[in-house]
Amino acid sequence: MISRIKKQLVISGEITLLFQETVYCIFTRPFYWGRLLDQIVQLGIGSLSITIVIGFVTGLVMTLQFGYGLEKFGGTLYVPAIVAISLLRELAPIFTSLLIAGRVGSGISAEIGAMNVTQQIDAIRALGTSPTRVLVVPRVLACIISLPLLTTLSGFMGIMGGLIIAYTEFNMPLGFYINKVLTTITFADVLGSMVKCAFFGIVIALLACYRGFKTREGTRGVGNATTWVVVRTSIIILISDFFLSKLLILFLY
Amino acid sequence: MNTILEVKHLAKNFNEKKIHRDVSFSLKQGETLGLLGNSGTGKSVLLRSIIGLEDIDSGSIIYRNKRIDELSEVELYPIRTKISYSFQSGALFDSMTVYENIAYPLFEHTNLSESEVDQKVDEILSLINMKDAKDLMPSDLSGGMQKRVGLARSMALNPDILLYDEPTAGLDPVNVEMVIEVMKRFKARGFSGIFVTHDIPAARKICDRVLILNEGFIAFEGSISEFENSNDPFVQTFLAGQ
């Protein structure tokens, strides 16, 4: 038990050091703009379609459930506000982040893990360059930039999904739905959601890169690394979401 | 000839396993040193320790009168442009073409323009007879070609010392000759090298001196002729085993 705690503390320390080195590399030269753009395309734009689908379907289901649930109490009119707030503040950030943790986090750890077991990481070092600067910085920044934008898109698609269900299932006028949504949500809701996702983006990219660097035991190790990343990042996202929500309610909303 | 690199009383353990107990040797300017030994005696680990890819437990590594084993990772980056390491597997970046692999250190450490880098890469590719492979991916190359590109990449910055980790292992005789020819050309420019190998005929062609590692110590050190004519029972057994 003590050795397991010790091991976890060592991992936390190593991740903190990697974060520290990443921050240092972000603010010092050379900076690889080309690699950053590549990663934004690969991680961000590559996740567009699945984000749109998930956001849209979440909006459909949420509106359907809230609509019929609240209809019993004559509260259907509140559906647009409830759907918009819950999507923007919680569901879009969480679902998008979990999706990115699965799709992108596992991809990063597999890629870096495979580079590690084939000595490509050693080659980067042996050629006098920093693996953190070359590999981690572009991925962390790509996640910080892409994830908030994908989440905002996901929230928007959810609200559009809600609009369709509100109109077709509950005969709600389109103007009423849109007016309710626009008068309910504020800039703070969007900003809060983006702040959360930027934090989740750092968690996903950093843990995935860290585990990639620590990959041993060949292809089996690569498989283990991806599982480790998806499980750990999902848990951290879900737990930290509670504390971030509490902080945002206190200071922003 | 001036001494360019010195390894003094180096010791290295992996947990309980002692890889190097007390290894000392020096490398002179323009000299190629053969590092021989049975599998698992820590030849590659020694090369990795020299450029700081492995931490050592005790001893010192001195490059041009400067102790480098105590340097941090960041402080080692400029040293690694002077002491280059050619990986046994080639360790090519598999998402980059042959051109991009060789150009990588040039873009990172020089101020050459793109056309100058192109010219330099062409020159290096001619040296390894692979000018037509410029746009190929590493996955399109044979094992021998990957090793040659790895060797070319490690030479791109004209380092002082090149650490060759079994560059001829697993190659057919034609490719072995080609790799040795490349190493000879590099040596002719006055550069130094440490050549880890099991291939004694190859060592004979390129090395000025040989070291044999055994059980964590240097079991033999001498010129090629001293090595081949040695009466030392260990050296004779080693030669017979080869």
PDB file of C-alpha atoms in Angstrom, chain A residues 18-217:
ATOM      1  CA  LEU A  18       7.068  17.901 -17.234  1.00  0.00           C
ATOM      2  CA  PHE A  19       4.485  20.676 -16.867  1.00  0.00           C
ATOM      3  CA  GLN A  20       7.160  23.044 -15.563  1.00  0.00           C
ATOM      4  CA  GLU A  21       9.461  22.213 -18.486  1.00  0.00           C
ATOM      5  CA  THR A  22       6.566  22.619 -20.936  1.00  0.00           C
ATOM      6  CA  VAL A  23       5.765  26.106 -19.598  1.00  0.00           C
ATOM      7  CA  TYR A  24       9.462  27.027 -19.855  1.00  0.00           C
ATOM      8  CA  CYS A  25       9.625  25.776 -23.466  1.00  0.00           C
ATOM      9  CA  ILE A  26       6.442  27.652 -24.436  1.00  0.00           C
ATOM     10  CA  PHE A  27       8.009  30.965 -23.467  1.00  0.00           C
ATOM     11  CA  THR A  28      11.515  30.366 -24.850  1.00  0.00           C
ATOM     12  CA  ARG A  29      12.903  29.865 -28.339  1.00  0.00           C
ATOM     13  CA  PRO A  30      12.784  28.003 -30.656  1.00  0.00           C
ATOM     14  CA  PHE A  31       9.022  27.727 -31.012  1.00  0.00           C
ATOM     15  CA  TYR A  32       7.648  25.324 -33.615  1.00  0.00           C
ATOM     16  CA  TRP A  33       4.678  27.080 -35.238  1.00  0.00           C
ATOM     17  CA  GLY A  34       4.480  24.482 -38.001  1.00  0.00           C
ATOM     18  CA  ARG A  35       4.239  21.611 -35.535  1.00  0.00           C
ATOM     19  CA  LEU A  36       1.554  23.503 -33.562  1.00  0.00           C
ATOM     20  CA  LEU A  37      -0.541  24.015 -36.695  1.00  0.00           C
ATOM     21  CA  ASP A  38      -0.123  20.332 -37.613  1.00  0.00           C
ATOM     22  CA  GLN A  39      -1.363  19.324 -34.178  1.00  0.00           C
ATOM     23  CA  ILE A  40      -4.329  21.727 -34.295  1.00  0.00           C
ATOM     24  CA  VAL A  41      -5.344  20.184 -37.615  1.00  0.00           C
ATOM     25  CA  GLN A  42      -4.779  16.649 -36.376  1.00  0.00           C
ATOM     26  CA  LEU A  43      -6.261  16.976 -32.877  1.00  0.00           C
ATOM     27  CA  GLY A  44      -8.771  19.774 -33.314  1.00  0.00           C
ATOM     28  CA  ILE A  45     -10.087  19.651 -36.853  1.00  0.00           C
ATOM     29  CA  GLY A  46      -9.825  15.851 -36.826  1.00  0.00           C
ATOM     30  CA  SER A  47     -12.286  15.770 -33.920  1.00  0.00           C
ATOM     31  CA  LEU A  48     -14.847  18.134 -35.515  1.00  0.00           C
ATOM     32  CA  SER A  49     -17.290  15.599 -36.934  1.00  0.00           C
ATOM     33  CA  ILE A  50     -17.563  13.456 -33.805  1.00  0.00           C
ATOM     34  CA  THR A  51     -17.933  16.594 -31.651  1.00  0.00           C
ATOM     35  CA  ILE A  52     -20.773  17.876 -33.828  1.00  0.00           C
ATOM     36  CA  VAL A  53     -22.586  14.527 -33.670  1.00  0.00           C
ATOM     37  CA  ILE A  54     -22.197  14.162 -29.899  1.00  0.00           C
ATOM     38  CA  GLY A  55     -23.246  17.757 -29.192  1.00  0.00           C
ATOM     39  CA  PHE A  56     -26.261  17.524 -31.465  1.00  0.00           C
ATOM     40  CA  VAL A  57     -27.465  14.171 -30.109  1.00  0.00           C
ATOM     41  CA  THR A  58     -26.988  15.315 -26.506  1.00  0.00           C
ATOM     42  CA  GLY A  59     -29.191  18.342 -27.236  1.00  0.00           C
ATOM     43  CA  LEU A  60     -31.869  16.114 -28.800  1.00  0.00           C
ATOM     44  CA  VAL A  61     -31.951  13.693 -25.863  1.00  0.00           C
ATOM     45  CA  MET A  62     -31.766  16.380 -23.172  1.00  0.00           C
ATOM     46  CA  THR A  63     -34.669  18.323 -24.660  1.00  0.00           C
ATOM     47  CA  LEU A  64     -36.711  15.179 -25.065  1.00  0.00           C
ATOM     48  CA  GLN A  65     -36.181  14.081 -21.452  1.00  0.00           C
ATOM     49  CA  PHE A  66     -36.586  17.510 -19.874  1.00  0.00           C
ATOM     50  CA  GLY A  67     -39.557  18.267 -22.108  1.00  0.00           C
ATOM     51  CA  TYR A  68     -41.577  15.217 -21.076  1.00  0.00           C
ATOM     52  CA  GLY A  69     -40.344  15.412 -17.494  1.00  0.00           C
ATOM     53  CA  LEU A  70     -41.364  19.017 -17.010  1.00  0.00           C
ATOM     54  CA  GLU A  71     -44.584  18.693 -19.041  1.00  0.00           C
ATOM     55  CA  LYS A  72     -46.186  16.921 -16.055  1.00  0.00           C
ATOM     56  CA  PHE A  73     -45.675  20.067 -13.978  1.00  0.00           C
ATOM     57  CA  GLY A  74     -46.479  22.491 -16.766  1.00  0.00           C
ATOM     58  CA  GLY A  75     -42.836  23.516 -16.996  1.00  0.00           C
ATOM     59  CA  THR A  76     -42.148  22.910 -20.707  1.00  0.00           C
ATOM     60  CA  LEU A  77     -41.478  26.631 -21.162  1.00  0.00           C
ATOM     61  CA  TYR A  78     -38.355  26.300 -19.042  1.00  0.00           C
ATOM     62  CA  VAL A  79     -36.816  23.636 -21.303  1.00  0.00           C
ATOM     63  CA  PRO A  80     -34.789  26.007 -23.545  1.00  0.00           C
ATOM     64  CA  ALA A  81     -33.177  27.702 -20.539  1.00  0.00           C
ATOM     65  CA  ILE A  82     -32.421  24.441 -18.731  1.00  0.00           C
ATOM     66  CA  VAL A  83     -31.029  22.763 -21.846  1.00  0.00           C
ATOM     67  CA  ALA A  84     -28.868  25.759 -22.777  1.00  0.00           C
ATOM     68  CA  ILE A  85     -27.424  26.244 -19.289  1.00  0.00           C
ATOM     69  CA  SER A  86     -26.777  22.560 -18.617  1.00  0.00           C
ATOM     70  CA  LEU A  87     -25.226  22.064 -22.048  1.00  0.00           C
ATOM     71  CA  LEU A  88     -22.937  25.053 -21.907  1.00  0.00           C
ATOM     72  CA  ARG A  89     -21.859  24.771 -18.302  1.00  0.00           C
ATOM     73  CA  GLU A  90     -21.545  21.031 -17.878  1.00  0.00           C
ATOM     74  CA  LEU A  91     -22.534  18.571 -20.562  1.00  0.00           C
ATOM     75  CA  ALA A  92     -20.659  19.997 -23.541  1.00  0.00           C
ATOM     76  CA  PRO A  93     -17.375  20.479 -21.614  1.00  0.00           C
ATOM     77  CA  ILE A  94     -17.551  17.054 -19.980  1.00  0.00           C
ATOM     78  CA  PHE A  95     -18.675  15.043 -23.015  1.00  0.00           C
ATOM     79  CA  THR A  96     -16.266  16.792 -25.375  1.00  0.00           C
ATOM     80  CA  SER A  97     -13.355  16.437 -22.961  1.00  0.00           C
ATOM     81  CA  LEU A  98     -14.055  12.755 -22.347  1.00  0.00           C
ATOM     82  CA  LEU A  99     -14.321  12.241 -26.078  1.00  0.00           C
ATOM     83  CA  ILE A 100     -11.020  14.037 -26.696  1.00  0.00           C
ATOM     84  CA  ALA A 101      -9.400  12.091 -23.842  1.00  0.00           C
ATOM     85  CA  GLY A 102     -10.396   8.887 -25.626  1.00  0.00           C
ATOM     86  CA  ARG A 103      -9.661   9.935 -29.169  1.00  0.00           C
ATOM     87  CA  VAL A 104      -6.724  12.331 -28.831  1.00  0.00           C
ATOM     88  CA  GLY A 105      -5.208  11.321 -25.475  1.00  0.00           C
ATOM     89  CA  SER A 106      -4.881   7.699 -26.493  1.00  0.00           C
ATOM     90  CA  GLY A 107      -3.528   8.748 -29.907  1.00  0.00           C
ATOM     91  CA  ILE A 108      -0.840  10.983 -28.378  1.00  0.00           C
ATOM     92  CA  SER A 109       0.302   8.348 -25.886  1.00  0.00           C
ATOM     93  CA  ALA A 110       0.368   5.653 -28.582  1.00  0.00           C
ATOM     94  CA  GLU A 111       2.349   7.859 -30.975  1.00  0.00           C
ATOM     95  CA  ILE A 112       4.898   9.015 -28.408  1.00  0.00           C
ATOM     96  CA  GLY A 113       5.004   5.542 -26.827  1.00  0.00           C
ATOM     97  CA  ALA A 114       5.784   3.973 -30.209  1.00  0.00           C
ATOM     98  CA  MET A 115       8.460   6.624 -30.805  1.00  0.00           C
ATOM     99  CA  ASN A 116       9.918   5.781 -27.409  1.00  0.00           C
ATOM    100  CA  VAL A 117      10.150   2.038 -27.944  1.00  0.00           C
ATOM    101  CA  THR A 118      11.742   2.576 -31.359  1.00  0.00           C
ATOM    102  CA  GLN A 119      14.352   4.963 -29.855  1.00  0.00           C
ATOM    103  CA  GLN A 120      13.038   7.984 -31.766  1.00  0.00           C
ATOM    104  CA  ILE A 121      12.765   9.955 -28.509  1.00  0.00           C
ATOM    105  CA  ASP A 122      16.405   9.098 -27.762  1.00  0.00           C
ATOM    106  CA  ALA A 123      17.238  10.212 -31.309  1.00  0.00           C
ATOM    107  CA  ILE A 124      15.604  13.605 -30.673  1.00  0.00           C
ATOM    108  CA  ARG A 125      17.759  13.970 -27.547  1.00  0.00           C
ATOM    109  CA  ALA A 126      20.883  12.638 -29.248  1.00  0.00           C
ATOM    110  CA  LEU A 127      20.468  15.251 -31.990  1.00  0.00           C
ATOM    111  CA  GLY A 128      20.665  17.977 -29.348  1.00  0.00           C
ATOM    112  CA  THR A 129      16.974  18.839 -29.217  1.00  0.00           C
ATOM    113  CA  SER A 130      14.371  18.655 -26.479  1.00  0.00           C
ATOM    114  CA  PRO A 131      11.542  16.101 -26.786  1.00  0.00           C
ATOM    115  CA  THR A 132       9.410  18.395 -24.596  1.00  0.00           C
ATOM    116  CA  ARG A 133       9.875  21.299 -26.991  1.00  0.00           C
ATOM    117  CA  VAL A 134       9.437  19.189 -30.122  1.00  0.00           C
ATOM    118  CA  LEU A 135       6.606  16.904 -29.010  1.00  0.00           C
ATOM    119  CA  VAL A 136       4.884  18.100 -25.821  1.00  0.00           C
ATOM    120  CA  VAL A 137       4.546  21.852 -26.378  1.00  0.00           C
ATOM    121  CA  PRO A 138       2.689  21.616 -29.731  1.00  0.00           C
ATOM    122  CA  ARG A 139       0.326  18.960 -28.351  1.00  0.00           C
ATOM    123  CA  VAL A 140      -0.443  20.795 -25.099  1.00  0.00           C
ATOM    124  CA  LEU A 141      -1.063  24.086 -26.915  1.00  0.00           C
ATOM    125  CA  ALA A 142      -3.142  22.368 -29.611  1.00  0.00           C
ATOM    126  CA  CYS A 143      -5.350  20.861 -26.891  1.00  0.00           C
ATOM    127  CA  ILE A 144      -5.624  24.196 -25.018  1.00  0.00           C
ATOM    128  CA  ILE A 145      -6.694  25.936 -28.232  1.00  0.00           C
ATOM    129  CA  SER A 146      -8.850  23.219 -29.790  1.00  0.00           C
ATOM    130  CA  LEU A 147     -10.772  21.834 -26.839  1.00  0.00           C
ATOM    131  CA  PRO A 148     -12.541  25.097 -25.797  1.00  0.00           C
ATOM    132  CA  LEU A 149     -13.480  25.771 -29.424  1.00  0.00           C
ATOM    133  CA  LEU A 150     -14.777  22.237 -29.936  1.00  0.00           C
ATOM    134  CA  THR A 151     -16.769  22.496 -26.704  1.00  0.00           C
ATOM    135  CA  THR A 152     -18.363  25.768 -27.744  1.00  0.00           C
ATOM    136  CA  LEU A 153     -19.286  24.193 -31.066  1.00  0.00           C
ATOM    137  CA  SER A 154     -20.652  21.139 -29.269  1.00  0.00           C
ATOM    138  CA  GLY A 155     -22.791  23.355 -26.995  1.00  0.00           C
ATOM    139  CA  PHE A 156     -24.099  25.273 -30.008  1.00  0.00           C
ATOM    140  CA  MET A 157     -24.971  22.033 -31.818  1.00  0.00           C
ATOM    141  CA  GLY A 158     -26.742  20.796 -28.671  1.00  0.00           C
ATOM    142  CA  ILE A 159     -28.858  23.927 -28.534  1.00  0.00           C
ATOM    143  CA  MET A 160     -29.708  23.422 -32.231  1.00  0.00           C
ATOM    144  CA  GLY A 161     -30.695  19.823 -31.490  1.00  0.00           C
ATOM    145  CA  GLY A 162     -32.882  21.083 -28.654  1.00  0.00           C
ATOM    146  CA  LEU A 163     -34.502  23.576 -31.014  1.00  0.00           C
ATOM    147  CA  ILE A 164     -35.579  20.796 -33.388  1.00  0.00           C
ATOM    148  CA  ILE A 165     -37.079  18.657 -30.603  1.00  0.00           C
ATOM    149  CA  ALA A 166     -38.752  21.630 -28.899  1.00  0.00           C
ATOM    150  CA  TYR A 167     -40.372  22.571 -32.216  1.00  0.00           C
ATOM    151  CA  THR A 168     -41.353  19.091 -33.415  1.00  0.00           C
ATOM    152  CA  GLU A 169     -42.247  17.355 -30.139  1.00  0.00           C
ATOM    153  CA  PHE A 170     -43.571  20.194 -27.971  1.00  0.00           C
ATOM    154  CA  ASN A 171     -44.783  22.630 -30.651  1.00  0.00           C
ATOM    155  CA  MET A 172     -42.645  25.387 -29.175  1.00  0.00           C
ATOM    156  CA  PRO A 173     -42.297  28.398 -31.488  1.00  0.00           C
ATOM    157  CA  LEU A 174     -38.757  28.744 -32.847  1.00  0.00           C
ATOM    158  CA  GLY A 175     -38.583  32.431 -31.892  1.00  0.00           C
ATOM    159  CA  PHE A 176     -39.591  31.664 -28.309  1.00  0.00           C
ATOM    160  CA  TYR A 177     -36.905  28.949 -27.989  1.00  0.00           C
ATOM    161  CA  ILE A 178     -34.172  31.162 -29.429  1.00  0.00           C
ATOM    162  CA  ASN A 179     -35.247  34.151 -27.312  1.00  0.00           C
ATOM    163  CA  LYS A 180     -35.237  32.035 -24.135  1.00  0.00           C
ATOM    164  CA  VAL A 181     -31.794  30.638 -24.910  1.00  0.00           C
ATOM    165  CA  LEU A 182     -30.315  34.064 -25.682  1.00  0.00           C
ATOM    166  CA  THR A 183     -31.764  35.706 -22.568  1.00  0.00           C
ATOM    167  CA  THR A 184     -30.600  32.845 -20.332  1.00  0.00           C
ATOM    168  CA  ILE A 185     -27.023  32.247 -21.349  1.00  0.00           C
ATOM    169  CA  THR A 186     -24.377  34.854 -20.669  1.00  0.00           C
ATOM    170  CA  PHE A 187     -20.830  35.415 -21.833  1.00  0.00           C
ATOM    171  CA  ALA A 188     -19.702  34.116 -18.428  1.00  0.00           C
ATOM    172  CA  ASP A 189     -21.280  30.712 -19.219  1.00  0.00           C
ATOM    173  CA  VAL A 190     -19.299  30.429 -22.450  1.00  0.00           C
ATOM    174  CA  LEU A 191     -16.118  31.737 -20.810  1.00  0.00           C
ATOM    175  CA  GLY A 192     -16.466  29.344 -17.859  1.00  0.00           C
ATOM    176  CA  SER A 193     -16.919  26.429 -20.205  1.00  0.00           C
ATOM    177  CA  MET A 194     -13.813  27.453 -22.169  1.00  0.00           C
ATOM    178  CA  VAL A 195     -11.714  27.842 -19.004  1.00  0.00           C
ATOM    179  CA  LYS A 196     -12.742  24.372 -17.858  1.00  0.00           C
ATOM    180  CA  CYS A 197     -11.884  22.885 -21.219  1.00  0.00           C
ATOM    181  CA  ALA A 198      -8.519  24.610 -21.410  1.00  0.00           C
ATOM    182  CA  PHE A 199      -7.689  22.974 -18.068  1.00  0.00           C
ATOM    183  CA  PHE A 200      -8.940  19.584 -19.300  1.00  0.00           C
ATOM    184  CA  GLY A 201      -6.871  20.074 -22.466  1.00  0.00           C
ATOM    185  CA  ILE A 202      -3.698  20.508 -20.401  1.00  0.00           C
ATOM    186  CA  VAL A 203      -4.552  17.404 -18.353  1.00  0.00           C
ATOM    187  CA  ILE A 204      -5.188  15.256 -21.439  1.00  0.00           C
ATOM    188  CA  ALA A 205      -2.103  16.310 -23.423  1.00  0.00           C
ATOM    189  CA  LEU A 206       0.277  16.336 -20.470  1.00  0.00           C
ATOM    190  CA  LEU A 207      -0.721  12.923 -19.123  1.00  0.00           C
ATOM    191  CA  ALA A 208      -0.717  11.418 -22.609  1.00  0.00           C
ATOM    192  CA  CYS A 209       2.768  12.772 -23.378  1.00  0.00           C
ATOM    193  CA  TYR A 210       4.071  11.726 -19.951  1.00  0.00           C
ATOM    194  CA  ARG A 211       2.801   8.168 -20.364  1.00  0.00           C
ATOM    195  CA  GLY A 212       4.160   8.039 -23.897  1.00  0.00           C
ATOM    196  CA  PHE A 213       7.629   8.932 -22.603  1.00  0.00           C
ATOM    197  CA  LYS A 214       7.369   6.236 -19.943  1.00  0.00           C
ATOM    198  CA  THR A 215       6.292   3.489 -22.333  1.00  0.00           C
ATOM    199  CA  ARG A 216       8.379   0.325 -22.134  1.00  0.00           C
ATOM    200  CA  GLU A 217       7.867  -3.306 -23.157  1.00  0.00           C
TER     201      GLU A 217
END
